XYZ file of N, CA, C and O in Angstrom:
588
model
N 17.882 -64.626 82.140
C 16.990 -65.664 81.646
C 16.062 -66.127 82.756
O 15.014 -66.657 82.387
N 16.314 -65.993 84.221
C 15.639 -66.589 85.060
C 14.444 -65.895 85.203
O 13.408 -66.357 85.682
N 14.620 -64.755 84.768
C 12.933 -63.963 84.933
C 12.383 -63.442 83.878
O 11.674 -62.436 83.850
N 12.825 -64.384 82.644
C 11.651 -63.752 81.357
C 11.045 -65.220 80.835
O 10.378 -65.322 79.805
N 11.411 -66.436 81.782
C 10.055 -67.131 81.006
C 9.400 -67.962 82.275
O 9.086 -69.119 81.992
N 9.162 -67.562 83.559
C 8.110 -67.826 84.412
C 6.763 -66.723 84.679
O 6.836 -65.557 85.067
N 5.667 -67.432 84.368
C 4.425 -66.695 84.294
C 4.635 -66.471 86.192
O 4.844 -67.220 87.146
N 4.417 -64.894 85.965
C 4.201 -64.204 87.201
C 2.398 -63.734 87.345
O 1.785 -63.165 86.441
N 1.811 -64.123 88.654
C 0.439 -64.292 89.003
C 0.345 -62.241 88.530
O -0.561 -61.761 87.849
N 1.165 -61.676 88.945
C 0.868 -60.133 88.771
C 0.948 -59.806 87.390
O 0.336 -58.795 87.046
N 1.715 -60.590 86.325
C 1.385 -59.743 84.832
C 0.095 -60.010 84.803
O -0.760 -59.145 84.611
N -0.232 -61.672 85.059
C -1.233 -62.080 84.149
C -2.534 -60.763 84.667
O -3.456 -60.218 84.060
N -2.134 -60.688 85.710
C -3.539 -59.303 86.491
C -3.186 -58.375 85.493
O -3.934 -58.184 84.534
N -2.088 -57.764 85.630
C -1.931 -56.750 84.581
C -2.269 -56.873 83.389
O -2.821 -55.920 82.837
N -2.085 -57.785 82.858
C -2.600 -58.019 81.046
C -4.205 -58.228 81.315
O -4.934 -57.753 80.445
N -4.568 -58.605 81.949
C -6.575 -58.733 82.580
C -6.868 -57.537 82.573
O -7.892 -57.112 82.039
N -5.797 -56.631 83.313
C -6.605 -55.054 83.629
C -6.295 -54.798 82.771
O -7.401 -55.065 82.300
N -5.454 -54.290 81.459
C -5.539 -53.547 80.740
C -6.622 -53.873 79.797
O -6.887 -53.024 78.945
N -7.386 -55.139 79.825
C -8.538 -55.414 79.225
C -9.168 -55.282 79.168
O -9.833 -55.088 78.151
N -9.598 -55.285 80.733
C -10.941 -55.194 81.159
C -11.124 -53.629 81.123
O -11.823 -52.961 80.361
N -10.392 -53.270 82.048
C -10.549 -51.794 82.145
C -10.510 -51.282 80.499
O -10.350 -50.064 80.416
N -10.585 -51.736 79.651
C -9.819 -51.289 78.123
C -11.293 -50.866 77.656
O -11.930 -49.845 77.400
N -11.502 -52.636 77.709
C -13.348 -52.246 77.367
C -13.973 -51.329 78.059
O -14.175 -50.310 77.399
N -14.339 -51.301 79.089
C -15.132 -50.486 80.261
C -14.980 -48.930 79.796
O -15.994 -48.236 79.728
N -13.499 -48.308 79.426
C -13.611 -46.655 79.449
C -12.345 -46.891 78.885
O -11.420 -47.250 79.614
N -12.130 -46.669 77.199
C -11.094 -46.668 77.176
C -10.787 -45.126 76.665
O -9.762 -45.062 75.986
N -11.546 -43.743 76.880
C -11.692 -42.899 76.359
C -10.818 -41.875 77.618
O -10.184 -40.835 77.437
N -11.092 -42.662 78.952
C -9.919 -41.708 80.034
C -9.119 -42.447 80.812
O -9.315 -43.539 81.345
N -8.032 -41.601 80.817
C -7.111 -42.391 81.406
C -7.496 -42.991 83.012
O -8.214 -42.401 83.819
N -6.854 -44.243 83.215
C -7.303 -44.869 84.666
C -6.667 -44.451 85.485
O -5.574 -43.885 85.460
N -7.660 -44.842 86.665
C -6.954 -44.207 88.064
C -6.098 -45.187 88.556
O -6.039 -46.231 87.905
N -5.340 -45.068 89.683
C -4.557 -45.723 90.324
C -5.415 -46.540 91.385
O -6.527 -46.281 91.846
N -4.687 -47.444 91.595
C -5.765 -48.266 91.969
C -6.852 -47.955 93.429
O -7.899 -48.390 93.908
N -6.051 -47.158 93.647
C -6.798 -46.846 95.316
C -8.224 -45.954 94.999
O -9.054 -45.415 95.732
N -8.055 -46.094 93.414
C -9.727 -44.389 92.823
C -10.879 -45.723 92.171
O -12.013 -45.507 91.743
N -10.242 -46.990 92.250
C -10.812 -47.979 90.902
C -12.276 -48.135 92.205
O -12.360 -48.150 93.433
N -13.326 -48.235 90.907
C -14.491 -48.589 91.828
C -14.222 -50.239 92.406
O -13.211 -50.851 92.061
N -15.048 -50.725 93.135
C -15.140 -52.695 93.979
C -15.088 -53.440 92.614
O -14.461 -54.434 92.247
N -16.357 -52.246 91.718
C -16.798 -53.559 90.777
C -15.135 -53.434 89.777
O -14.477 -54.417 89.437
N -14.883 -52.432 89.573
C -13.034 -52.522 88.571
C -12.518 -53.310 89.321
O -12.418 -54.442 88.849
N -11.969 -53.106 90.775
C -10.908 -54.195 91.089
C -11.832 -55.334 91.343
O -11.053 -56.233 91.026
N -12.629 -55.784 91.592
C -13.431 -57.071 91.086
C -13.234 -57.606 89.895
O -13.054 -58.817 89.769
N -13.245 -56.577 88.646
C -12.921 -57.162 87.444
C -11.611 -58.013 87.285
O -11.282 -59.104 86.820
N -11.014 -56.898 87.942
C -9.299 -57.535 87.783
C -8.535 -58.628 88.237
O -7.666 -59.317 87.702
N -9.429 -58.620 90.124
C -9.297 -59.670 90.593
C -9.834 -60.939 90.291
O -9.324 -61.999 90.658
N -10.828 -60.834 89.645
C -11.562 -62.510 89.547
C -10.844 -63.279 89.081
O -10.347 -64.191 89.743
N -10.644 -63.111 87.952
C -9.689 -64.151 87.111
C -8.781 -64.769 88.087
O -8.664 -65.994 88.086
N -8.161 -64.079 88.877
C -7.527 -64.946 89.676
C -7.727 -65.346 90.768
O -7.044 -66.198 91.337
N -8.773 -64.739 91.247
C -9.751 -65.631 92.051
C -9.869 -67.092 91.322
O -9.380 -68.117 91.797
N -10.477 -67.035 90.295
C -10.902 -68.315 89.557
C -9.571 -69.466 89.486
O -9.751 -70.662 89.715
N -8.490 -68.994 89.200
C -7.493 -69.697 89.166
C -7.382 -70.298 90.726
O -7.513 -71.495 90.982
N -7.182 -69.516 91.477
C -6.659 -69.818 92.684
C -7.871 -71.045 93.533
O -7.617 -71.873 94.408
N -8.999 -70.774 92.951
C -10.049 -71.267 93.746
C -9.791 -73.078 93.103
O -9.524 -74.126 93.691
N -10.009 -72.772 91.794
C -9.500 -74.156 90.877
C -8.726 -74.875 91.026
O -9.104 -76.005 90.718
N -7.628 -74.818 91.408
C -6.152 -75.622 91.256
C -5.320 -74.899 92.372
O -4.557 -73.933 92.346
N -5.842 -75.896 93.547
C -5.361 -75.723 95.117
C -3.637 -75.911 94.606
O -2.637 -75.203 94.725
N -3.855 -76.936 94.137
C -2.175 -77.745 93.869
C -1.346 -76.280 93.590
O -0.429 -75.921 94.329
N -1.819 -75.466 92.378
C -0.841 -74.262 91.968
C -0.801 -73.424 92.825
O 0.112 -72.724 92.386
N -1.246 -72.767 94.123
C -1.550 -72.079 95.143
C -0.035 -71.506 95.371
O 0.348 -70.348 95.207
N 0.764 -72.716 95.821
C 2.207 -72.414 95.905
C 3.076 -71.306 94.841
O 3.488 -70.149 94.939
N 3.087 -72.264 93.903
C 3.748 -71.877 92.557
C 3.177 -69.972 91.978
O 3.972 -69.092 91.648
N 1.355 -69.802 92.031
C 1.123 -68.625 92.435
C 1.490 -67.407 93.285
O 1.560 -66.182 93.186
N 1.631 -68.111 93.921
C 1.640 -67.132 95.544
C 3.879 -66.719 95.066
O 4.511 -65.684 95.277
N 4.265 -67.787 94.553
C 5.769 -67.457 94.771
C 5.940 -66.638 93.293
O 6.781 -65.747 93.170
N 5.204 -66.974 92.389
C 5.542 -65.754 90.937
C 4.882 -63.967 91.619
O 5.310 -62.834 91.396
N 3.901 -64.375 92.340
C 3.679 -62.969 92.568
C 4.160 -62.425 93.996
O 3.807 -61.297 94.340
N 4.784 -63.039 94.645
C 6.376 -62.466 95.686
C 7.128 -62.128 94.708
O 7.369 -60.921 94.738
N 8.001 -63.128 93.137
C 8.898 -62.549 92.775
C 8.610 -61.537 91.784
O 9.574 -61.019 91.218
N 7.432 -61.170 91.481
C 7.088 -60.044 90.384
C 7.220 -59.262 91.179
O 7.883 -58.323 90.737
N 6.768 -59.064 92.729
C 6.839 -57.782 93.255
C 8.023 -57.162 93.769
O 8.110 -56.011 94.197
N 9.396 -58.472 93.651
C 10.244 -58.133 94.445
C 11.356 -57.967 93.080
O 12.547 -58.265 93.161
N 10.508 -57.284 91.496
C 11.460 -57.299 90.493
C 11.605 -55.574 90.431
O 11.157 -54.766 91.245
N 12.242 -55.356 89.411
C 12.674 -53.688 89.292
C 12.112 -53.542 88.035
O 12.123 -54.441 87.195
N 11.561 -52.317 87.848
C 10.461 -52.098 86.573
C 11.762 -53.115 85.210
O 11.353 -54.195 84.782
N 12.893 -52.697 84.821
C 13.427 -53.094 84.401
C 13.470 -54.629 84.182
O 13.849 -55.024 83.079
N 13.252 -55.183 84.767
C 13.753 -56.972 84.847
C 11.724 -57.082 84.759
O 11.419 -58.065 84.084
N 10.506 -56.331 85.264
C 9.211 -56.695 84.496
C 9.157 -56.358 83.456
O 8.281 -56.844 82.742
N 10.134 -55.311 82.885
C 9.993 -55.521 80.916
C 10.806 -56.552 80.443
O 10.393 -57.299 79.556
N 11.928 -56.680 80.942
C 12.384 -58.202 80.167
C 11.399 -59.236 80.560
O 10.971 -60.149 79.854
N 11.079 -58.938 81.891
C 9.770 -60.582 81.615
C 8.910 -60.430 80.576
O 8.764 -61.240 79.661
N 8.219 -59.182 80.739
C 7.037 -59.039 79.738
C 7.676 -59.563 78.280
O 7.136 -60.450 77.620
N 8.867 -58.902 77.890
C 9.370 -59.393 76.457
C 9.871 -60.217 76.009
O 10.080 -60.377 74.807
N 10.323 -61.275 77.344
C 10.280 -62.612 77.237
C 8.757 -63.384 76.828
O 8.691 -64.106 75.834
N 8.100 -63.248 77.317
C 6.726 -63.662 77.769
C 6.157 -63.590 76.035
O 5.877 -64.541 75.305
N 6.126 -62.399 75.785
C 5.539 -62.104 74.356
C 6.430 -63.515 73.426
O 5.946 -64.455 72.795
N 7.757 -63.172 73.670
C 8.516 -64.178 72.615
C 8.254 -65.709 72.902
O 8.698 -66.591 72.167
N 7.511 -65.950 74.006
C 7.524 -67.567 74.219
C 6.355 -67.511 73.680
O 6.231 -68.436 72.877
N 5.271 -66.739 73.759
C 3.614 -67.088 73.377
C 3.684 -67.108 71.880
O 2.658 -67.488 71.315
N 4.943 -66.688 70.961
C 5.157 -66.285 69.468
C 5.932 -67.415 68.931
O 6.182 -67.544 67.733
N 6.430 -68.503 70.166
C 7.238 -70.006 69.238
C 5.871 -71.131 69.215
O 4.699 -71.090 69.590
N 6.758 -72.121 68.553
C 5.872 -72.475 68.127
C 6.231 -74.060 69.373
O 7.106 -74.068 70.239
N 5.145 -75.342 69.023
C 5.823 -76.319 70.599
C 7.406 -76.650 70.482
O 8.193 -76.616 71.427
N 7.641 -76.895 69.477
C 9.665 -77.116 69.986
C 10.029 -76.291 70.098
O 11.019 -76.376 70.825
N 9.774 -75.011 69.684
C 10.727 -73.645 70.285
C 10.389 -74.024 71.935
O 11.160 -74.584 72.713
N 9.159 -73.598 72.184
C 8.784 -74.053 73.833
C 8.990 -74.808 74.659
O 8.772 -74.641 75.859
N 9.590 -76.063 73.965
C 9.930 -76.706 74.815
C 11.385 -76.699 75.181
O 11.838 -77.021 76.279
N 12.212 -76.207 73.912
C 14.052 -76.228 73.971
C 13.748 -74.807 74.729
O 14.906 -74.441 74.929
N 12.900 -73.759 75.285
C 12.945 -72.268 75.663
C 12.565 -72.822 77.137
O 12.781 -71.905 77.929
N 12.028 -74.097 77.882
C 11.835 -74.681 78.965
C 12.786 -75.656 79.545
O 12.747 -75.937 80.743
N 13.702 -76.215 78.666
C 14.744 -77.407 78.858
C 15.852 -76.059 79.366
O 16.466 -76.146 80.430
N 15.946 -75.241 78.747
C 16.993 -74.238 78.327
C 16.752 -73.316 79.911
O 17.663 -73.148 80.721
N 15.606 -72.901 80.055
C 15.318 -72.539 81.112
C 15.674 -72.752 82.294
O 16.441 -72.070 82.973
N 15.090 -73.774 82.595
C 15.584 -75.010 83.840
C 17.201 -75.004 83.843
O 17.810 -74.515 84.795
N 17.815 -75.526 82.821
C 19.393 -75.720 83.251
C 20.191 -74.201 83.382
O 21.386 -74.078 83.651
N 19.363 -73.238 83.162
C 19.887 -72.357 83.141
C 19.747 -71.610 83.960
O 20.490 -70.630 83.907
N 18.717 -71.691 85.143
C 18.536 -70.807 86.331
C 19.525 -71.203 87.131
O 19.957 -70.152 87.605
N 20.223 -72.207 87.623
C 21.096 -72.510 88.455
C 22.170 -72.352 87.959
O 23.074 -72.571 88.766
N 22.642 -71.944 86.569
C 24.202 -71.458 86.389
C 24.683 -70.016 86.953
O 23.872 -69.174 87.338
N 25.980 -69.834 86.960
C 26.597 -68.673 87.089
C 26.534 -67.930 85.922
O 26.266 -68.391 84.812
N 26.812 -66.641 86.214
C 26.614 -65.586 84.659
C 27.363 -65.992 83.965
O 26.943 -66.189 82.825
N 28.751 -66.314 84.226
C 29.493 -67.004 82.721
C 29.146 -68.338 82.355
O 29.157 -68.706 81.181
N 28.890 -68.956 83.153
C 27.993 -70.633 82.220
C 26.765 -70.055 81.750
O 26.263 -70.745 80.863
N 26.263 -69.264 81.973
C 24.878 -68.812 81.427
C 25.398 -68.292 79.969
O 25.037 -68.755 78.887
N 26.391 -67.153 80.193
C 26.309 -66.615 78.823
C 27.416 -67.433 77.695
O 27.843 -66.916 76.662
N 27.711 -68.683 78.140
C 29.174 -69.636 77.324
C 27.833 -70.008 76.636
O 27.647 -69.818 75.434
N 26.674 -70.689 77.682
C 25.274 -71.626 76.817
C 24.820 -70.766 75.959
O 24.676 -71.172 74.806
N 24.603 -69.886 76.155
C 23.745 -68.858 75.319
C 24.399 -69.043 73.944
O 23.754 -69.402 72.959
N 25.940 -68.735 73.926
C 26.479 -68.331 72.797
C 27.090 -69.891 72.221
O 27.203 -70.047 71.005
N 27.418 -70.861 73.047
C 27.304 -71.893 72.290
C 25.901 -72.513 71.419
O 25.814 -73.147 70.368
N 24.928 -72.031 72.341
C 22.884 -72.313 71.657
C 23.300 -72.008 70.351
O 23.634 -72.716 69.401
N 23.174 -70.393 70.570
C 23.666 -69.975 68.674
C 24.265 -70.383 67.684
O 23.983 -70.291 66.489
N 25.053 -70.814 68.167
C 25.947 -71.584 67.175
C 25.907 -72.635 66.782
O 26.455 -72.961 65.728
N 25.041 -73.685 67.759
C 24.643 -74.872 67.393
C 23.464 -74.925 66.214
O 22.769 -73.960 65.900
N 23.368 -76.565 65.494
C 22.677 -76.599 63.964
C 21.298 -77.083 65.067
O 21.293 -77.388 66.260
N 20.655 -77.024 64.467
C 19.507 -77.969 65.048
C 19.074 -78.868 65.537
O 18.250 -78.924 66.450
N 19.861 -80.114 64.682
C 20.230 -81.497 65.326
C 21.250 -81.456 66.334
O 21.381 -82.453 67.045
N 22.187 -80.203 66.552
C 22.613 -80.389 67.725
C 21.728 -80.179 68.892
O 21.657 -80.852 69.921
N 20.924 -78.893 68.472
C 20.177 -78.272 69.997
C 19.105 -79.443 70.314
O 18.531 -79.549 71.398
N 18.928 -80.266 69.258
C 17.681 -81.401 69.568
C 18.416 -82.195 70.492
O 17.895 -82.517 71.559
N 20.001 -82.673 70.083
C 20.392 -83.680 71.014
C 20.715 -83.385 72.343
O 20.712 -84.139 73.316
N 21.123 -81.639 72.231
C 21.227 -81.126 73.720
C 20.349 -81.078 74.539
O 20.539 -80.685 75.690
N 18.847 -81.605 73.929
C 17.914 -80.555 74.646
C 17.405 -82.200 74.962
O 16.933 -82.362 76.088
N 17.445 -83.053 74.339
C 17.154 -84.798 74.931
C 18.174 -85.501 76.219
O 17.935 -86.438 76.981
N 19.738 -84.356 76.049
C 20.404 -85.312 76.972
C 20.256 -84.030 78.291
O 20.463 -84.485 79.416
N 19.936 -82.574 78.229
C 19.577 -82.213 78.999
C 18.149 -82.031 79.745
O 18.179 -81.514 80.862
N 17.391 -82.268 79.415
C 16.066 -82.409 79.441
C 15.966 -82.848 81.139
O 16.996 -83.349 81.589
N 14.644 -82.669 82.222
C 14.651 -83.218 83.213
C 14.298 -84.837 83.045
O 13.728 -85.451 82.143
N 14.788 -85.188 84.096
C 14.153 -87.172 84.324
C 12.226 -86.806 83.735
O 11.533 -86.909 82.724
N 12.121 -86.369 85.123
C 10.306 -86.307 84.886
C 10.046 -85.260 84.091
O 10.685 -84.212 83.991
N 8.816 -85.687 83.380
C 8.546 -84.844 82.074
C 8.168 -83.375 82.757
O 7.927 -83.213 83.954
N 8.168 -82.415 81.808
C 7.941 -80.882 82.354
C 6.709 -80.999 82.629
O 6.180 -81.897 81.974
N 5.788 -80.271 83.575
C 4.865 -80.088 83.717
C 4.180 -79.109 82.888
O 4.922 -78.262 82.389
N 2.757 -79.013 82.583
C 2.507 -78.099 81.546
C 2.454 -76.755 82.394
O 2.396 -76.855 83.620
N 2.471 -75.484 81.787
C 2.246 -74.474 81.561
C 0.757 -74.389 81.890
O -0.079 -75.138 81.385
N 0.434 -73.261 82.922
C -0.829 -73.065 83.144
C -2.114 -72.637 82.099
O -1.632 -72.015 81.152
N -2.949 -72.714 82.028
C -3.333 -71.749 81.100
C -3.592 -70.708 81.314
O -3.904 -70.566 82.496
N -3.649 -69.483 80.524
C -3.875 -68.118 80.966
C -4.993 -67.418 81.022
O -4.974 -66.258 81.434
């Protein structure tokens, strides 16, 4: 759970390039990046140029999703990616019990992780509402960047 619902600075590049580059030539396959012309990796990079230039404050929080994207195993970037898809597909209370849930859950051990998991399931709704009010942080979550 700890690495399928933090936005990593390297998908969001990746989901940019497959865009950009998508439009541009989507008739041959792309090169690796060391063949991409200034103006391609220009494309790819800006966006986060733009971010980074914008919101000094996130600089940190950036700079540490894309240390831990690079320091993941193709394996654990498809569970992010398929995490990622499933959070952009709830709706705001899924998102927010998938952020309460989050948080208390990066600092457990694998068996408190997977007791919560399988107690979550089993709980009615009005339970996960009351779990998710008495677990919830003091200070409110911060939002989610935009993408």
């Amino acid at each position: 759970m700890k690495t399928v619902l933090p936005r990593s600075l390297a998908l969001g590049l990746l989901l940019l390039a497959g865009n950009a580059l998508a439009q541009s030539a989507p008739a041959q396959p792309l090169p690796d990046w060391d063949k991409l012309t200034p103006q391609q990796r220009d494309a790819l990079i800006a966006p986060v140029r733009e971010r980074w230039n914008s919101d000094p404050d996130d600089r940190p929080r950036m700079l540490e999703h894309a240390q831990r994207w690079k320091s993941m195993t193709p394996e654990q970037r498809q569970q992010a990616r398929k995490g990622m898809r499933r959070y952009e597909g709830m709706n705001p209370r899924q998102r927010e019990e998938a952020r309460v849930l989050f948080i208390r859950m990066k600092d457990l051990p694998p068996e408190q992780r997977r007791k919560l998991r399988e107690d979550w399931k089993n709980m009615t709704p009005e339970q996960r509402r009351v779990w998710i009010q008495k677990n919830a942080p003091k200070e409110p979550l911060p939002p989610l960047p935009p993408r």
